Coordinates of C-alpha atoms in Angstrom, one line a residue:
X1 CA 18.5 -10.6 -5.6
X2 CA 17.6 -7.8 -8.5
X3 CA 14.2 -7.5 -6.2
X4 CA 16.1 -6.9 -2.8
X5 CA 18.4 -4.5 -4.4
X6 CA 15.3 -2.5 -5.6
X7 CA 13.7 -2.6 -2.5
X8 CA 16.9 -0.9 -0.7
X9 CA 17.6 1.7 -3.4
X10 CA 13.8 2.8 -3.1
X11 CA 14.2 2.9 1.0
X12 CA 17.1 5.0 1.0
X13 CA 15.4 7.2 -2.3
X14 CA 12.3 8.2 0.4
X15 CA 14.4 8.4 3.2
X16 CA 15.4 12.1 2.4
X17 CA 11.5 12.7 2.4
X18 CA 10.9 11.4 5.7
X19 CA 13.8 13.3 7.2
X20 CA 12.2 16.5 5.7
X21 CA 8.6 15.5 6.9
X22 CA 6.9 17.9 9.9
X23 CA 7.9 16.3 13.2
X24 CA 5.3 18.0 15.4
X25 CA 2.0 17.7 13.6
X26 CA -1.3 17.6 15.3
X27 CA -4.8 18.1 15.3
X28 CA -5.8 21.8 15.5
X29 CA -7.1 22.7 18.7
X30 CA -9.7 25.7 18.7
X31 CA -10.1 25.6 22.1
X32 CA -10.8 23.1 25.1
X33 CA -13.5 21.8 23.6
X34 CA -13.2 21.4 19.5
X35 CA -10.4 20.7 17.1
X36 CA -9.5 20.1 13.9
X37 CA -7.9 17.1 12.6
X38 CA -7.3 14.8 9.5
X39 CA -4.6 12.7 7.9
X40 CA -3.2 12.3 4.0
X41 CA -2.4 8.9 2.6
X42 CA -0.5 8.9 -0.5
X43 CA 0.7 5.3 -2.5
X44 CA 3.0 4.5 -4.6
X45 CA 3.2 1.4 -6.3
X46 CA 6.5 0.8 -7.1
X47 CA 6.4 -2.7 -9.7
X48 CA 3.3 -4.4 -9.6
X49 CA 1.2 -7.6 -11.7
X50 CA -1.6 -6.5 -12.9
X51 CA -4.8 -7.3 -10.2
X52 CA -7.4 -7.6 -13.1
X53 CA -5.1 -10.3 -14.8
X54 CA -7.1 -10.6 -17.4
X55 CA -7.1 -14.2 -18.9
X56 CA -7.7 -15.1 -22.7
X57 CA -9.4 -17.8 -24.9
X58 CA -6.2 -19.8 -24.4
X59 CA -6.1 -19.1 -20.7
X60 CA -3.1 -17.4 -20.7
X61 CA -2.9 -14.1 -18.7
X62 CA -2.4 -10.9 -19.0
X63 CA 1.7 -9.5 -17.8
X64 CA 1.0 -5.7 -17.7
X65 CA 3.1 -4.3 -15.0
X66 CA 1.8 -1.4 -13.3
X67 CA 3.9 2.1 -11.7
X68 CA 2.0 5.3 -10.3
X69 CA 0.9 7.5 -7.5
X70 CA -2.3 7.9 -5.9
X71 CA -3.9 9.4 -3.1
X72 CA -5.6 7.1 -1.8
X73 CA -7.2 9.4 1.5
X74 CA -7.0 13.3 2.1
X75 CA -9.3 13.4 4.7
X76 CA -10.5 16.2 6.9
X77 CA -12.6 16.2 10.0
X78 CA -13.8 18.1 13.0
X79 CA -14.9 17.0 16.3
X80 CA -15.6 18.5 20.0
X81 CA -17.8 18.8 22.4
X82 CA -20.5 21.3 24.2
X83 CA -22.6 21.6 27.1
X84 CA -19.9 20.6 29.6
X85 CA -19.5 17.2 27.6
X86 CA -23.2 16.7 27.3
X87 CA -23.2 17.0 23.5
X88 CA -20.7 16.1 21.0
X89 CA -20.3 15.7 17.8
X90 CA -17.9 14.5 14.9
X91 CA -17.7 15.3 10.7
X92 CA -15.0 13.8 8.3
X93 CA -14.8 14.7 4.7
X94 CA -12.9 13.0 2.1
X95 CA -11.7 15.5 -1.1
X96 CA -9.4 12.5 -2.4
X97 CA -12.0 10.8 -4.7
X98 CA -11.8 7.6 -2.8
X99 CA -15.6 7.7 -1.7
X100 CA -17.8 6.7 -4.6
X101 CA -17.2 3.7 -7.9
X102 CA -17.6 3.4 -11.1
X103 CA -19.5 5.9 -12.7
X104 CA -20.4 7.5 -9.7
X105 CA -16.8 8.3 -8.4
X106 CA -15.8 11.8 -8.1
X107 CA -12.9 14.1 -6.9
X108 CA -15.2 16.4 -4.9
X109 CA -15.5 16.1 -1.1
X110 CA -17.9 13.5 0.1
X111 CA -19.1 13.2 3.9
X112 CA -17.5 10.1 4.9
X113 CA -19.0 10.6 8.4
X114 CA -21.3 13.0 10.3
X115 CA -22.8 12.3 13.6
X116 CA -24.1 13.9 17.3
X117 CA -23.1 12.4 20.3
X118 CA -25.8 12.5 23.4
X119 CA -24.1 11.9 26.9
X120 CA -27.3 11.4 28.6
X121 CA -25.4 10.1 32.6
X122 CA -21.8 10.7 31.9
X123 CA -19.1 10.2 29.6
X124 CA -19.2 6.5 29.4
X125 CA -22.4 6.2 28.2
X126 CA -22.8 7.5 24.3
X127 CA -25.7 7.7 22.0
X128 CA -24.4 8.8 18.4
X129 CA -26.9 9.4 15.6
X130 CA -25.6 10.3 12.0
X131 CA -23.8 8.1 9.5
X132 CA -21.2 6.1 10.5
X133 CA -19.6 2.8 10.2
X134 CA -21.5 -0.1 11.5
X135 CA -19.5 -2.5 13.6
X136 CA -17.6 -5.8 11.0
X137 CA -14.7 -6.4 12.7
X138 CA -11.9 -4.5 14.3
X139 CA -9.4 -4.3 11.7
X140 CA -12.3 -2.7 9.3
X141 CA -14.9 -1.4 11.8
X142 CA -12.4 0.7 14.1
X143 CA -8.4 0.8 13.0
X144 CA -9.7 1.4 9.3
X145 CA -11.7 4.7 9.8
X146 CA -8.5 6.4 11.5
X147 CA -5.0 6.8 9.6
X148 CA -4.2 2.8 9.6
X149 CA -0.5 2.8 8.1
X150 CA -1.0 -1.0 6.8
X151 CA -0.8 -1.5 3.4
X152 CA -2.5 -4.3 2.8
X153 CA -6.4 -4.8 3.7
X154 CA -8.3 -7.5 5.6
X155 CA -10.2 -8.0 2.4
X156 CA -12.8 -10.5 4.5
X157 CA -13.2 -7.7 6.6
X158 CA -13.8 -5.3 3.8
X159 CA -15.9 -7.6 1.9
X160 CA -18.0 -8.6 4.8
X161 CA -19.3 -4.9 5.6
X162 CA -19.8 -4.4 2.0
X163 CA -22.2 -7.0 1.3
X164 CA -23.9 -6.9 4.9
X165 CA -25.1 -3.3 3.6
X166 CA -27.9 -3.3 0.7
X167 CA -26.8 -0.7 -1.4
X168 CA -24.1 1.9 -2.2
X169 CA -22.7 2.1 1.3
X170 CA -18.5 2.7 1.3
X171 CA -19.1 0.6 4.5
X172 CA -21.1 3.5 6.0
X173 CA -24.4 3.3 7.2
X174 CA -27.3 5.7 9.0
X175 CA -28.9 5.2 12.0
X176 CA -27.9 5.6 15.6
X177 CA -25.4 3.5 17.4
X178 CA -25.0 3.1 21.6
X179 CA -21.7 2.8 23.2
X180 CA -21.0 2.2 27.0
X181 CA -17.3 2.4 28.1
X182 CA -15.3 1.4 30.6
X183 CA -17.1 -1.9 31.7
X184 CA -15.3 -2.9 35.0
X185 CA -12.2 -1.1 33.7
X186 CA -11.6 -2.8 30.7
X187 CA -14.4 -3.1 28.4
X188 CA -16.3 -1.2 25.4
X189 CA -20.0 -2.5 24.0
X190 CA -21.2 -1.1 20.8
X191 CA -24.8 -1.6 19.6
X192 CA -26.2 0.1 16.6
X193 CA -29.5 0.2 14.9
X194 CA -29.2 1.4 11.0
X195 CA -30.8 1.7 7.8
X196 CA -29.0 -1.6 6.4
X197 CA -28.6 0.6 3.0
X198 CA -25.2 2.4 3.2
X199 CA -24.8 5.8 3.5
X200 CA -26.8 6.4 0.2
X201 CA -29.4 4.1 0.9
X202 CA -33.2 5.6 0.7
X203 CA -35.4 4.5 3.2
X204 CA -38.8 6.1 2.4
X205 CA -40.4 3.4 1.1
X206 CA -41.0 4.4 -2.2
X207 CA -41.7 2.5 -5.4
X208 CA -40.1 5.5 -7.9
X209 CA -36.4 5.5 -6.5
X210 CA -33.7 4.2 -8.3
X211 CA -32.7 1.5 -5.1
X212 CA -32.5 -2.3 -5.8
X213 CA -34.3 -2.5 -2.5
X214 CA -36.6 0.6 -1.2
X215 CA -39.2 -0.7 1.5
X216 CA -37.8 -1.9 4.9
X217 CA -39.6 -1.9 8.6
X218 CA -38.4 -1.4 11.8
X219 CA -37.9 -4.6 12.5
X220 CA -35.9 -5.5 9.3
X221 CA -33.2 -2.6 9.6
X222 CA -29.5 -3.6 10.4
X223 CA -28.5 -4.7 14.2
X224 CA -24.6 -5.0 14.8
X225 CA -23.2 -5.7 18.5
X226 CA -19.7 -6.2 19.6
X227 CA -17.3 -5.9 22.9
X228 CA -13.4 -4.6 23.1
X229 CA -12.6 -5.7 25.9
X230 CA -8.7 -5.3 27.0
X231 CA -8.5 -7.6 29.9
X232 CA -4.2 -7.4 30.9
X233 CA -1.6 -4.6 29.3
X234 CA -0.7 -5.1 26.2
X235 CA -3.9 -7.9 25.3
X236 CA -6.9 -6.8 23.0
X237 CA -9.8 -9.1 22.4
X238 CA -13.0 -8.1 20.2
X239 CA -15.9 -10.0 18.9
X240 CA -18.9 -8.9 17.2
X241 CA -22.2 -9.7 15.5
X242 CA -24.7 -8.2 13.0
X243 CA -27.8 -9.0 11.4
X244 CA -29.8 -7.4 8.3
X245 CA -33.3 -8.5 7.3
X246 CA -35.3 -7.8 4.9
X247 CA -38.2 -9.4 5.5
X248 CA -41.1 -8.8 1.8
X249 CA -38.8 -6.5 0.4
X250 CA -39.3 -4.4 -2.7
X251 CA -36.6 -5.9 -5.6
X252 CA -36.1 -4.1 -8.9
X253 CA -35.0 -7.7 -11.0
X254 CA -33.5 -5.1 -13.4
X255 CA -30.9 -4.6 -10.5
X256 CA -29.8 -8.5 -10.7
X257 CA -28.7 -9.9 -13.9
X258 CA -29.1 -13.7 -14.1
X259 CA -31.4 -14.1 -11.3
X260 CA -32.8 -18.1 -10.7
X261 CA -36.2 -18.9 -10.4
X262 CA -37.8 -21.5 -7.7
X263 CA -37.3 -24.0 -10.5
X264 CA -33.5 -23.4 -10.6
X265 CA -34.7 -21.8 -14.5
X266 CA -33.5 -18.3 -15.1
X267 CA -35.6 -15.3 -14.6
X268 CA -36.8 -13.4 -17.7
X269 CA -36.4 -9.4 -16.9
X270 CA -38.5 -7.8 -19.4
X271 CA -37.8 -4.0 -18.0
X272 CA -36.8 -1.8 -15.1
X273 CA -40.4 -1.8 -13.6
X274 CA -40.7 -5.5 -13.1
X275 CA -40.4 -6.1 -9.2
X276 CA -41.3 -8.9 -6.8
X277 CA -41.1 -9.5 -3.1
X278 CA -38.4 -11.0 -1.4
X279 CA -37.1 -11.9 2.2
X280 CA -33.4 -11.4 2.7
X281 CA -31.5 -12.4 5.3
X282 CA -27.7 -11.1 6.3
X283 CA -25.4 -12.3 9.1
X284 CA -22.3 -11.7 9.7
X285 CA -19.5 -12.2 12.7
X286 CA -16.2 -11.7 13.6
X287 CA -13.7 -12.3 16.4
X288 CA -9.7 -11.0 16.9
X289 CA -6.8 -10.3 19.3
X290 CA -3.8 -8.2 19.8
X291 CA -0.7 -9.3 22.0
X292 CA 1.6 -6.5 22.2
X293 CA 4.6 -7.0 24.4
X294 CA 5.8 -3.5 24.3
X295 CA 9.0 -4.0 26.9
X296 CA 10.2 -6.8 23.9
X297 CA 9.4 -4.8 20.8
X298 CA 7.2 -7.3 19.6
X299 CA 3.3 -7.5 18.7
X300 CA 1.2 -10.0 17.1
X301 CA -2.1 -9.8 16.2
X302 CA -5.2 -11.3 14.0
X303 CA -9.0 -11.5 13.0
X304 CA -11.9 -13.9 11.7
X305 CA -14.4 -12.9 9.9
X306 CA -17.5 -14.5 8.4
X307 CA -20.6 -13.0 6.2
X308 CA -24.1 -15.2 4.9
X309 CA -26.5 -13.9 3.0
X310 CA -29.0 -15.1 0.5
X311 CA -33.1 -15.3 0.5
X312 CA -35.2 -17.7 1.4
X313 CA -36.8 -18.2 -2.5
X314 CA -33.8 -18.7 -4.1
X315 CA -34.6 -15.6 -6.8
X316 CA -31.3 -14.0 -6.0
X317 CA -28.4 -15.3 -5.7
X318 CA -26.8 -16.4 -2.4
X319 CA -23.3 -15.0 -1.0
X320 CA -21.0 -15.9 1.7
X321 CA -17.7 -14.8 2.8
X322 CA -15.4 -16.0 5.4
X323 CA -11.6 -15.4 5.9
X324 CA -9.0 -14.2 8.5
X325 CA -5.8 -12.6 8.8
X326 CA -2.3 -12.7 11.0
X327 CA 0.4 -10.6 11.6
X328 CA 3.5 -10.7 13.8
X329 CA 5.9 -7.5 13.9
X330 CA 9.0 -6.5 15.5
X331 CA 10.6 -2.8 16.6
X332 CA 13.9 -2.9 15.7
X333 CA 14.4 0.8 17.1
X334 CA 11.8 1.4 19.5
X335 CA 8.9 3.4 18.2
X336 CA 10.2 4.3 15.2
X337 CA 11.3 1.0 13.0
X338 CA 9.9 -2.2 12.9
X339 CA 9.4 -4.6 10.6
X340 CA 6.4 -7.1 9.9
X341 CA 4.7 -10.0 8.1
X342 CA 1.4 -10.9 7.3
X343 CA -0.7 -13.4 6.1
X344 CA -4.5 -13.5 4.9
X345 CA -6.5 -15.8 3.2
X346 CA -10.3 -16.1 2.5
X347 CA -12.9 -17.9 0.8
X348 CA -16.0 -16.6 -1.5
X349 CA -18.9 -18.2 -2.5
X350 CA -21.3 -16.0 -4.5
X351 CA -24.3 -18.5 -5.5
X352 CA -25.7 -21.2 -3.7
X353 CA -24.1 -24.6 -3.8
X354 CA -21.3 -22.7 -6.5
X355 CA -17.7 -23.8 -6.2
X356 CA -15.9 -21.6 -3.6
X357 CA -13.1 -19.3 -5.0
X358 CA -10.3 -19.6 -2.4
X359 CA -7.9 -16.5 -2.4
X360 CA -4.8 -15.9 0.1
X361 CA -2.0 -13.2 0.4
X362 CA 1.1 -12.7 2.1
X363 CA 3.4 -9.5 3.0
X364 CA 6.7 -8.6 4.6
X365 CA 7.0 -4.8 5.2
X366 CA 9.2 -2.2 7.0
X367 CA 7.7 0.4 8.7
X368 CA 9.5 4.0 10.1
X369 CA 7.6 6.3 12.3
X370 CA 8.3 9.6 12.7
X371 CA 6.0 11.6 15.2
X372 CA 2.6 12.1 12.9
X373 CA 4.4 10.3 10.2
X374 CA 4.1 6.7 8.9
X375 CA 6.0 5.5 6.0
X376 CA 5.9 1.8 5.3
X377 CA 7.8 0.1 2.4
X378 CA 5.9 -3.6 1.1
X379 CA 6.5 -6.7 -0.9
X380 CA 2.9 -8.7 -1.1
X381 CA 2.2 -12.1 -3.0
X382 CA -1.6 -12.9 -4.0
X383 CA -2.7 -16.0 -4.9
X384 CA -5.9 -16.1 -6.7
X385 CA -6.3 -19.7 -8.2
X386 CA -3.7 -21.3 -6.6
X387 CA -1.0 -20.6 -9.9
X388 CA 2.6 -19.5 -9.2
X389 CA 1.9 -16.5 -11.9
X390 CA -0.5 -13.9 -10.0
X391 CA 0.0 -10.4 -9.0
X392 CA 2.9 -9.1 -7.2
X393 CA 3.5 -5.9 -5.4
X394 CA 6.2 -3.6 -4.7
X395 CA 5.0 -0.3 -2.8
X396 CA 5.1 2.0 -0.4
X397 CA 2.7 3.9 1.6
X398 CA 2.7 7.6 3.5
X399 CA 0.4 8.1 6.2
X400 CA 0.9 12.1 7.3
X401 CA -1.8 12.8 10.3
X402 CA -2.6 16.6 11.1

């Protein structure tokens, strides 16, 4: 009841913000052609568990409770075309931090995409070459890239694109991606050819880089397909499918701690310069659907999605992920509040013939829109090890597009 109550008092505390928010914000148009756009996410977390419960020698957990602000996305992009819609082209920078880990992290602006688009026999047929996000899955391969008011992640999703990428990636990748449109009215195919190293990855087959993995042919770069198809108003299916080989690739051991040996017996790394060859395989797929039934208010919607990847002589470790998602909402005034709940749960295995650790999550949210504004308020439940004593989360999230 003490929860609930909390919950109301910090709807009605934001309430005053959202009423004070810019109803008419848009992209900046330069002209016919090119415009300027981008969107701000801000979070709040409002009483959380701890995530990184940490766990002691008498396996009891960490309590911390956690309260701050972050923004998570400040994001701005520009995009247009030329030559009578011949050429296009689209750049998005980040200046929120958000791009980058660990030590590597920084506040400065990153490039979280760049690329020209060739229109070679009309607008339905695109060639884009720069870095961009490979096709995962929907929720993570299209909604995510764009202001996506959701608080909670498809972490299957998420993890899926990670791994399916070699190196330091932020789900990014480089290479050059072909999209046709408007199959018998209804239809989008998307095939890309990339790197398979993230947007950082280096490709120039060179022994002296710091990259886990440097030398990769033509044949061995990353292949994604997928279709959107949207068959009847209101109905979304997708499906897609990737694969990533690298086929007598260049491994720095130094990169993989506890590596196994052929024998199953661990592998001794004596420095930084000891490398072998390895063939690694990736493969992932996916598959979703959206029902919304506008005239009733109500939508429902939900994803699968599955990664493998190991090598064929067992000196790193294997990896697979697999997991889905659901989520059914309601508009209780018509485009502007609705509520929702969601549901998620996914499996990791990260060596070989290891014990799977099986993770799920649910949520129940309100969202409010107002014109460019999304503000959604959410309770969400994780359950790690299947304990009644993992995180919970109270917190709200601001999506302002411009």
């Amino acid at each position: 009841m003490n929860r609930l109550k909390k919950m109301v008092a910090y709807g009605a505390a934001v309430a005053a913000f959202c009423a004070i928010s810019p109803k008419d914000a848009s992209a900046f148009k330069v002209n016919d052609n090119n415009e300027v756009y981008g969107y701000s996410t801000m979070w709040g977390i409002l009483d959380e568990n701890a995530y990184n419960h940490a766990v002691d020698a008498n396996g009891d957990k960490g309590k911390d409770k956690s309260f701050g602000f972050q923004l998570k996305q400040a994001r701005l992009g520009a995009k247009g075309n030329m030559a009578d819609g011949v050429l296009g082209y689209n750049v998005f920078f980040d200046g929120s931090g958000s791009i980058g880990s660990g030590t590597g992290a920084s506040s400065s602006a990153f490039l979280v995409e760049g690329w020209a688009t060739i229109r070679p026999i009309g607008k339905d047929f695109e060639i884009n070459i720069g870095q961009f996000r490979p096709y995962g899955s929907y929720e993570v391969g299209v909604i995510s890239g764009s202001a996506i008011p959701n608080l909670e992640e498809f972490v299957a999703g998420k993890t899926q694109i990670t791994n399916f990428l070699a190196g330091s990636n932020n789900t990014r990748d480089r290479g050059v991606e072909f999209a046709v449109k408007n199959i018998a009215d209804m239809a989008t195919v998307k095939i890309s050819a990339t790197n398979g190293y993230g947007n950082n990855g280096d490709v120039g087959g060179s022994l002296s880089g710091g990259k886990a993995i440097w030398s990769n042919g033509f044949g061995d770069a990353a292949y994604t397909a997928a279709i959107i198809a949207k068959p009847i108003d209101g109905l979304r299916i997708n499906a897609g499918y990737g694969i990533n080989k690298h086929d007598n690739a260049v491994v720095n051991l130094n990169a993989y701690s506890g590596a196994v040996g052929d024998d199953g017996s661990a592998v001794t790394v004596s420095n930084s310069n000891t490398k072998t060859v390895v063939d690694i395989d990736r493969m992932m797929y996916s598959a979703g659907f959206e029902f919304n039934m506008a005239d009733l208010g109500l939508w429902i919607d939900g994803e699968y999605a599955a990664l493998k990847t190991g090598d064929k002589d067992t000196l790193l470790p294997g990896y697979e992920i697999k997991g889905w998602y659901g989520r059914v909402g309601y508009f209780v005034l018509p485009k502007a509040l609705e509520v929702y709940g969601a549901y998620q749960a996914y499996d990791t295995t990260k060596k070989t013939g290891a014990t799977a650790t099986k993770d799920s999550q649910y949520a129940i949210a309100a969202r409010y829109h107002l014109s460019n504004l999304a503000f959604t308020l959410e309770y969400a439940k994780r359950d790690i090890d299947g304990t009644s004593d993992d995180p919970a989360r109270v917190a709200f999230r601001t999506v302002i597009k411009y």
